[in-house]
């Protein structure tokens, strides 16, 4: 189950998991586009589109009901959907107040609400993989200036990883944050040095970790990063 998977890193992650024979639920806000991407990815493997806006609790509720009534539980949750609302906008925190709220709702709160929906099924089965697609820009140990909405919402997403890890450390439900690196997508821009394939590979790595794999960490290309 991958959020924001109709383009960019989410779609590439879907393709790679389909290549590994996973049944993949792709999701996004635009159902027409979602059905078209579902048709396209059917050439790769077993895929199903379900509508989801991660910034809306009613949408998360309806989506979780759809997924759980169809499949019972999910093996892998990839919290990929994200926004960078202050990418090209500087200002005081007062001027960026809308961007701060939007970023937290989409990048931090949505992932947490989705974990709340799908974690109980993983715990009941005794296994699961949760990947929170974060960013080096949310690294507390190397915090830079600018883009406070994006940066601090990704710090909070890393906090979500650590919060759940506290209760999961002795289980086979592995939750990790992943930075894909700076990748050529609509968000990353054309000047980004990394390909989609390279960026998605670290997400797929965390989504397919074997039993006993790392838990509660922050990774890029499968290598540990400081939070
Ligand atoms: P992207 O091409 O802009 O894709 C973002 C995806 O998130 C889109 O599918 C978008 O859907 C979806 N999304 C945004 N708000 C949503 C919402 N409320 N509900 C559902 N879906 C929503 O960006 P990307 O580069 O692939 O980014 C994927 C993730 O990687 C993000 O979390 C981002 O922060 C992270 N990341 C990217 C880079 C980079 O260099 N690209 C670096 C570090 C981290 P719509 O098409 O409907 O807008």
mmCIF file of C-alpha atoms and ligand atoms in Angstrom:
data_model
loop_
_atom_site.group_PDB
_atom_site.id
_atom_site.type_symbol
_atom_site.label_atom_id
_atom_site.label_comp_id
_atom_site.label_asym_id
_atom_site.label_seq_id
_atom_site.Cartn_x
_atom_site.Cartn_y
_atom_site.Cartn_z
ATOM 1 C CA UNK A 1 0.000 0.000 0.000
ATOM 2 C CA UNK A 2 1.690 3.173 -1.204
ATOM 3 C CA UNK A 3 0.402 6.704 -0.694
ATOM 4 C CA UNK A 4 0.841 9.325 -3.425
ATOM 5 C CA UNK A 5 1.685 6.655 -5.986
ATOM 6 C CA UNK A 6 0.316 8.111 -9.221
ATOM 7 C CA UNK A 7 3.643 9.766 -10.121
ATOM 8 C CA UNK A 8 7.194 10.324 -8.940
ATOM 9 C CA UNK A 9 8.821 8.129 -6.318
ATOM 10 C CA UNK A 10 5.533 6.539 -5.236
ATOM 11 C CA UNK A 11 4.766 5.274 -8.738
ATOM 12 C CA UNK A 12 8.331 4.033 -9.231
ATOM 13 C CA UNK A 13 8.172 2.210 -5.876
ATOM 14 C CA UNK A 14 4.898 0.619 -7.015
ATOM 15 C CA UNK A 15 6.553 -0.587 -10.239
ATOM 16 C CA UNK A 16 9.485 -2.079 -8.377
ATOM 17 C CA UNK A 17 7.288 -3.876 -5.843
ATOM 18 C CA UNK A 18 5.131 -5.192 -8.706
ATOM 19 C CA UNK A 19 8.312 -6.525 -10.309
ATOM 20 C CA UNK A 20 8.941 -8.349 -7.025
ATOM 21 C CA UNK A 21 5.481 -9.987 -7.312
ATOM 22 C CA UNK A 22 3.786 -7.932 -4.584
ATOM 23 C CA UNK A 23 0.114 -7.095 -5.055
ATOM 24 C CA UNK A 24 0.227 -3.291 -4.840
ATOM 25 C CA UNK A 25 -2.531 -0.877 -3.836
ATOM 26 C CA UNK A 26 -1.750 2.464 -5.437
ATOM 27 C CA UNK A 27 -3.545 5.564 -4.235
ATOM 28 C CA UNK A 28 -3.993 9.255 -4.865
ATOM 29 C CA UNK A 29 -6.445 12.114 -4.943
ATOM 30 C CA UNK A 30 -7.452 12.015 -8.603
ATOM 31 C CA UNK A 31 -9.530 8.900 -9.318
ATOM 32 C CA UNK A 32 -9.517 9.375 -13.109
ATOM 33 C CA UNK A 33 -5.721 9.575 -13.120
ATOM 34 C CA UNK A 34 -5.593 6.703 -10.605
ATOM 35 C CA UNK A 35 -7.563 4.387 -12.883
ATOM 36 C CA UNK A 36 -5.311 5.312 -15.826
ATOM 37 C CA UNK A 37 -2.148 4.544 -13.804
ATOM 38 C CA UNK A 38 -3.740 1.292 -12.616
ATOM 39 C CA UNK A 39 -4.306 0.288 -16.271
ATOM 40 C CA UNK A 40 -0.712 1.218 -17.139
ATOM 41 C CA UNK A 41 0.785 -0.734 -14.219
ATOM 42 C CA UNK A 42 -1.320 -3.822 -14.933
ATOM 43 C CA UNK A 43 1.291 -4.535 -17.609
ATOM 44 C CA UNK A 44 3.812 -4.924 -14.768
ATOM 45 C CA UNK A 45 1.798 -6.882 -12.196
ATOM 46 C CA UNK A 46 -1.176 -7.163 -9.890
ATOM 47 C CA UNK A 47 -2.294 -3.652 -8.957
ATOM 48 C CA UNK A 48 -5.385 -1.885 -7.704
ATOM 49 C CA UNK A 49 -6.142 1.840 -7.331
ATOM 50 C CA UNK A 50 -8.044 3.202 -4.355
ATOM 51 C CA UNK A 51 -8.699 6.925 -3.778
ATOM 52 C CA UNK A 52 -6.905 8.608 -0.874
ATOM 53 C CA UNK A 53 -6.206 12.163 0.210
ATOM 54 C CA UNK A 54 -3.815 11.851 3.151
ATOM 55 C CA UNK A 55 -4.642 15.363 4.363
ATOM 56 C CA UNK A 56 -8.295 14.462 5.061
ATOM 57 C CA UNK A 57 -9.398 12.263 7.925
ATOM 58 C CA UNK A 58 -12.659 11.350 6.139
ATOM 59 C CA UNK A 59 -10.664 10.147 3.127
ATOM 60 C CA UNK A 60 -8.259 8.138 5.322
ATOM 61 C CA UNK A 61 -11.251 6.576 7.065
ATOM 62 C CA UNK A 62 -12.956 5.585 3.779
ATOM 63 C CA UNK A 63 -9.696 4.336 2.264
ATOM 64 C CA UNK A 64 -8.813 2.188 5.292
ATOM 65 C CA UNK A 65 -12.323 0.714 5.276
ATOM 66 C CA UNK A 66 -11.973 -0.108 1.544
ATOM 67 C CA UNK A 67 -8.520 -1.671 1.933
ATOM 68 C CA UNK A 68 -9.308 -3.627 5.090
ATOM 69 C CA UNK A 69 -12.653 -4.904 3.844
ATOM 70 C CA UNK A 70 -10.995 -6.042 0.580
ATOM 71 C CA UNK A 71 -7.734 -7.475 1.926
ATOM 72 C CA UNK A 72 -8.136 -7.874 5.700
ATOM 73 C CA UNK A 73 -4.687 -6.407 6.350
ATOM 74 C CA UNK A 74 -1.656 -5.014 4.550
ATOM 75 C CA UNK A 75 1.919 -6.343 4.630
ATOM 76 C CA UNK A 76 3.627 -3.082 3.721
ATOM 77 C CA UNK A 77 2.618 0.552 4.203
ATOM 78 C CA UNK A 78 4.704 3.142 2.358
ATOM 79 C CA UNK A 79 3.920 6.671 3.547
ATOM 80 C CA UNK A 80 5.267 8.384 0.434
ATOM 81 C CA UNK A 81 2.784 11.202 -0.289
ATOM 82 C CA UNK A 82 4.329 14.527 0.541
ATOM 83 C CA UNK A 83 4.290 18.233 -0.242
ATOM 84 C CA UNK A 84 6.977 20.921 -0.181
ATOM 85 C CA UNK A 85 4.775 24.021 0.043
ATOM 86 C CA UNK A 86 7.591 26.417 0.961
ATOM 87 C CA UNK A 87 10.000 25.180 -1.715
ATOM 88 C CA UNK A 88 10.014 28.484 -3.571
ATOM 89 C CA UNK A 89 8.635 30.725 -0.862
ATOM 90 C CA UNK A 90 10.560 32.562 1.831
ATOM 91 C CA UNK A 91 8.956 34.491 4.650
ATOM 92 C CA UNK A 92 8.465 34.822 8.357
ATOM 93 C CA UNK A 93 6.786 31.910 10.116
ATOM 94 C CA UNK A 94 3.753 34.162 10.370
ATOM 95 C CA UNK A 95 3.679 34.536 6.578
ATOM 96 C CA UNK A 96 4.212 30.787 6.146
ATOM 97 C CA UNK A 97 1.498 29.777 8.584
ATOM 98 C CA UNK A 98 -0.726 28.172 5.898
ATOM 99 C CA UNK A 99 2.244 26.249 4.485
ATOM 100 C CA UNK A 100 3.179 25.038 7.977
ATOM 101 C CA UNK A 101 -0.314 23.712 8.590
ATOM 102 C CA UNK A 102 -0.550 22.073 5.149
ATOM 103 C CA UNK A 103 2.881 20.463 5.477
ATOM 104 C CA UNK A 104 2.189 19.021 8.910
ATOM 105 C CA UNK A 105 -1.247 17.736 7.881
ATOM 106 C CA UNK A 106 0.084 15.962 4.770
ATOM 107 C CA UNK A 107 3.654 15.025 5.715
ATOM 108 C CA UNK A 108 3.308 14.149 9.403
ATOM 109 C CA UNK A 109 -0.290 13.716 10.597
ATOM 110 C CA UNK A 110 -1.571 11.764 7.537
ATOM 111 C CA UNK A 111 1.149 9.106 7.867
ATOM 112 C CA UNK A 112 0.406 8.719 11.579
ATOM 113 C CA UNK A 113 -3.335 8.291 10.999
ATOM 114 C CA UNK A 114 -2.608 5.672 8.314
ATOM 115 C CA UNK A 115 -0.281 3.779 10.657
ATOM 116 C CA UNK A 116 -3.085 3.802 13.242
ATOM 117 C CA UNK A 117 -5.358 2.147 10.669
ATOM 118 C CA UNK A 118 -2.973 -0.544 9.392
ATOM 119 C CA UNK A 119 -0.698 -1.340 12.347
ATOM 120 C CA UNK A 120 -3.275 -3.415 14.286
ATOM 121 C CA UNK A 121 -3.569 -5.852 11.329
ATOM 122 C CA UNK A 122 0.224 -6.127 11.096
ATOM 123 C CA UNK A 123 0.494 -6.832 14.821
ATOM 124 C CA UNK A 124 -2.274 -9.432 14.610
ATOM 125 C CA UNK A 125 -0.367 -11.204 11.792
ATOM 126 C CA UNK A 126 2.927 -10.764 13.617
ATOM 127 C CA UNK A 127 4.727 -8.996 10.764
ATOM 128 C CA UNK A 128 4.708 -5.843 8.690
ATOM 129 C CA UNK A 129 6.876 -3.176 7.113
ATOM 130 C CA UNK A 130 6.220 0.562 7.426
ATOM 131 C CA UNK A 131 8.294 3.040 5.445
ATOM 132 C CA UNK A 132 8.034 6.758 6.141
ATOM 133 C CA UNK A 133 9.492 8.620 3.171
ATOM 134 C CA UNK A 134 11.314 11.456 4.863
ATOM 135 C CA UNK A 135 14.118 13.769 3.786
ATOM 136 C CA UNK A 136 17.642 14.778 4.710
ATOM 137 C CA UNK A 137 16.106 18.251 5.060
ATOM 138 C CA UNK A 138 14.398 16.897 8.187
ATOM 139 C CA UNK A 139 17.634 15.692 9.742
ATOM 140 C CA UNK A 140 17.848 17.316 13.210
ATOM 141 C CA UNK A 141 21.577 16.638 13.440
ATOM 142 C CA UNK A 142 22.249 18.603 10.224
ATOM 143 C CA UNK A 143 19.408 21.120 10.333
ATOM 144 C CA UNK A 144 19.693 23.981 7.833
ATOM 145 C CA UNK A 145 17.749 27.207 7.379
ATOM 146 C CA UNK A 146 14.872 27.934 4.991
ATOM 147 C CA UNK A 147 11.747 25.922 4.109
ATOM 148 C CA UNK A 148 10.606 25.557 7.733
ATOM 149 C CA UNK A 149 7.280 23.934 6.821
ATOM 150 C CA UNK A 150 8.906 21.131 4.845
ATOM 151 C CA UNK A 151 11.885 20.662 7.163
ATOM 152 C CA UNK A 152 9.990 20.589 10.445
ATOM 153 C CA UNK A 153 7.163 18.409 9.078
ATOM 154 C CA UNK A 154 9.801 15.835 8.060
ATOM 155 C CA UNK A 155 11.419 16.077 11.522
ATOM 156 C CA UNK A 156 7.953 15.280 12.850
ATOM 157 C CA UNK A 157 7.640 12.355 10.421
ATOM 158 C CA UNK A 158 10.914 10.984 11.796
ATOM 159 C CA UNK A 159 9.357 11.467 15.229
ATOM 160 C CA UNK A 160 6.440 9.301 14.068
ATOM 161 C CA UNK A 161 8.950 6.566 13.164
ATOM 162 C CA UNK A 162 10.571 6.723 16.601
ATOM 163 C CA UNK A 163 7.236 6.965 18.430
ATOM 164 C CA UNK A 164 5.940 3.720 16.925
ATOM 165 C CA UNK A 165 9.309 1.998 17.140
ATOM 166 C CA UNK A 166 9.127 2.421 20.927
ATOM 167 C CA UNK A 167 6.308 -0.130 21.015
ATOM 168 C CA UNK A 168 7.504 -2.281 18.102
ATOM 169 C CA UNK A 169 11.113 -2.979 19.040
ATOM 170 C CA UNK A 170 10.489 -6.631 19.975
ATOM 171 C CA UNK A 171 8.200 -7.418 17.054
ATOM 172 C CA UNK A 172 8.589 -8.263 13.361
ATOM 173 C CA UNK A 173 6.835 -5.026 12.427
ATOM 174 C CA UNK A 174 9.701 -2.907 11.133
ATOM 175 C CA UNK A 175 9.231 0.854 10.826
ATOM 176 C CA UNK A 176 11.904 3.044 9.294
ATOM 177 C CA UNK A 177 12.351 6.500 7.795
ATOM 178 C CA UNK A 178 13.985 6.706 4.377
ATOM 179 C CA UNK A 179 15.488 9.654 2.534
ATOM 180 C CA UNK A 180 15.443 8.920 -1.209
ATOM 181 C CA UNK A 181 18.156 11.501 -1.912
ATOM 182 C CA UNK A 182 17.614 14.442 -4.259
ATOM 183 C CA UNK A 183 15.596 12.908 -7.081
ATOM 184 C CA UNK A 184 14.316 14.152 -10.466
ATOM 185 C CA UNK A 185 10.579 14.387 -9.828
ATOM 186 C CA UNK A 186 8.061 17.224 -9.902
ATOM 187 C CA UNK A 187 9.139 17.982 -6.332
ATOM 188 C CA UNK A 188 12.879 17.446 -6.769
ATOM 189 C CA UNK A 189 13.061 19.354 -10.071
ATOM 190 C CA UNK A 190 15.004 18.705 -13.276
ATOM 191 C CA UNK A 191 18.325 19.744 -11.729
ATOM 192 C CA UNK A 192 18.214 16.881 -9.209
ATOM 193 C CA UNK A 193 21.122 14.468 -9.717
ATOM 194 C CA UNK A 194 19.307 11.206 -8.925
ATOM 195 C CA UNK A 195 17.137 9.029 -11.135
ATOM 196 C CA UNK A 196 13.743 7.795 -10.008
ATOM 197 C CA UNK A 197 15.111 4.247 -9.955
ATOM 198 C CA UNK A 198 17.982 5.174 -7.635
ATOM 199 C CA UNK A 199 15.684 7.181 -5.333
ATOM 200 C CA UNK A 200 13.046 4.458 -5.109
ATOM 201 C CA UNK A 201 15.572 1.681 -4.478
ATOM 202 C CA UNK A 202 16.099 2.753 -0.847
ATOM 203 C CA UNK A 203 12.332 2.844 -0.286
ATOM 204 C CA UNK A 204 11.931 -0.645 -1.779
ATOM 205 C CA UNK A 205 14.843 -1.853 0.374
ATOM 206 C CA UNK A 206 13.032 -0.735 3.545
ATOM 207 C CA UNK A 207 9.678 -2.092 2.312
ATOM 208 C CA UNK A 208 11.115 -5.568 1.733
ATOM 209 C CA UNK A 209 13.435 -5.963 4.738
ATOM 210 C CA UNK A 210 13.775 -9.522 5.975
ATOM 211 C CA UNK A 211 12.745 -10.598 9.468
ATOM 212 C CA UNK A 212 15.312 -9.257 11.961
ATOM 213 C CA UNK A 213 16.121 -6.299 9.686
ATOM 214 C CA UNK A 214 16.764 -2.811 11.036
ATOM 215 C CA UNK A 215 13.962 -1.152 12.967
ATOM 216 C CA UNK A 216 13.384 2.436 14.071
ATOM 217 C CA UNK A 217 16.134 3.881 11.891
ATOM 218 C CA UNK A 218 16.685 6.538 9.231
ATOM 219 C CA UNK A 219 18.297 5.392 5.974
ATOM 220 C CA UNK A 220 19.456 6.536 2.566
ATOM 221 C CA UNK A 221 20.420 3.829 0.042
ATOM 222 C CA UNK A 222 20.182 1.293 2.871
ATOM 223 C CA UNK A 223 22.867 3.155 4.860
ATOM 224 C CA UNK A 224 22.022 4.519 8.322
ATOM 225 C CA UNK A 225 21.675 8.286 8.731
ATOM 226 C CA UNK A 226 21.679 10.225 11.984
ATOM 227 C CA UNK A 227 18.231 11.557 12.878
HETATM 228 P P1 LIG B 1 6.088 14.375 -6.352
HETATM 229 O O1 LIG B 1 6.496 13.889 -7.694
HETATM 230 O O2 LIG B 1 5.683 15.777 -6.155
HETATM 231 O O3 LIG B 1 4.990 13.370 -5.786
HETATM 232 C C1 LIG B 1 4.353 13.604 -4.574
HETATM 233 C C2 LIG B 1 3.165 12.678 -4.505
HETATM 234 O O4 LIG B 1 2.473 12.932 -3.277
HETATM 235 C C3 LIG B 1 2.187 12.912 -5.642
HETATM 236 O O5 LIG B 1 1.701 11.672 -6.087
HETATM 237 C C4 LIG B 1 1.093 13.722 -4.967
HETATM 238 O O6 LIG B 1 -0.170 13.565 -5.561
HETATM 239 C C5 LIG B 1 1.107 13.078 -3.597
HETATM 240 N N1 LIG B 1 0.365 13.864 -2.632
HETATM 241 C C6 LIG B 1 0.595 15.128 -2.217
HETATM 242 N N2 LIG B 1 -0.347 15.513 -1.344
HETATM 243 C C7 LIG B 1 -1.191 14.458 -1.217
HETATM 244 C C8 LIG B 1 -2.374 14.231 -0.475
HETATM 245 N N3 LIG B 1 -2.898 15.166 0.343
HETATM 246 N N4 LIG B 1 -2.977 13.028 -0.560
HETATM 247 C C9 LIG B 1 -2.485 12.066 -1.375
HETATM 248 N N5 LIG B 1 -1.388 12.229 -2.130
HETATM 249 C C10 LIG B 1 -0.749 13.418 -2.044
HETATM 250 O O7 LIG B 1 7.298 14.190 -5.304
HETATM 251 P P2 LIG B 1 8.312 12.984 -5.049
HETATM 252 O O8 LIG B 1 9.664 13.554 -5.229
HETATM 253 O O9 LIG B 1 7.916 11.756 -5.767
HETATM 254 O O10 LIG B 1 8.101 12.822 -3.469
HETATM 255 C C11 LIG B 1 7.707 11.616 -2.850
HETATM 256 C C12 LIG B 1 8.187 11.678 -1.406
HETATM 257 O O11 LIG B 1 9.629 11.746 -1.395
HETATM 258 C C13 LIG B 1 7.698 12.896 -0.643
HETATM 259 O O12 LIG B 1 7.321 12.537 0.655
HETATM 260 C C14 LIG B 1 8.924 13.799 -0.599
HETATM 261 O O13 LIG B 1 8.919 14.671 0.493
HETATM 262 C C15 LIG B 1 10.031 12.777 -0.518
HETATM 263 N N6 LIG B 1 11.344 13.284 -0.951
HETATM 264 C C16 LIG B 1 11.569 13.642 -2.246
HETATM 265 C C17 LIG B 1 12.829 14.116 -2.610
HETATM 266 C C18 LIG B 1 13.152 14.510 -4.032
HETATM 267 O O14 LIG B 1 14.276 15.008 -4.280
HETATM 268 N N7 LIG B 1 12.273 14.295 -4.990
HETATM 269 C C19 LIG B 1 13.853 14.254 -1.653
HETATM 270 C C20 LIG B 1 13.580 13.872 -0.325
HETATM 271 C C21 LIG B 1 12.326 13.387 -0.002
HETATM 272 P P3 LIG B 1 -0.791 14.667 -6.585
HETATM 273 O O15 LIG B 1 -0.303 14.241 -7.925
HETATM 274 O O16 LIG B 1 -2.256 14.501 -6.383
HETATM 275 O O17 LIG B 1 -0.293 16.018 -6.147
#
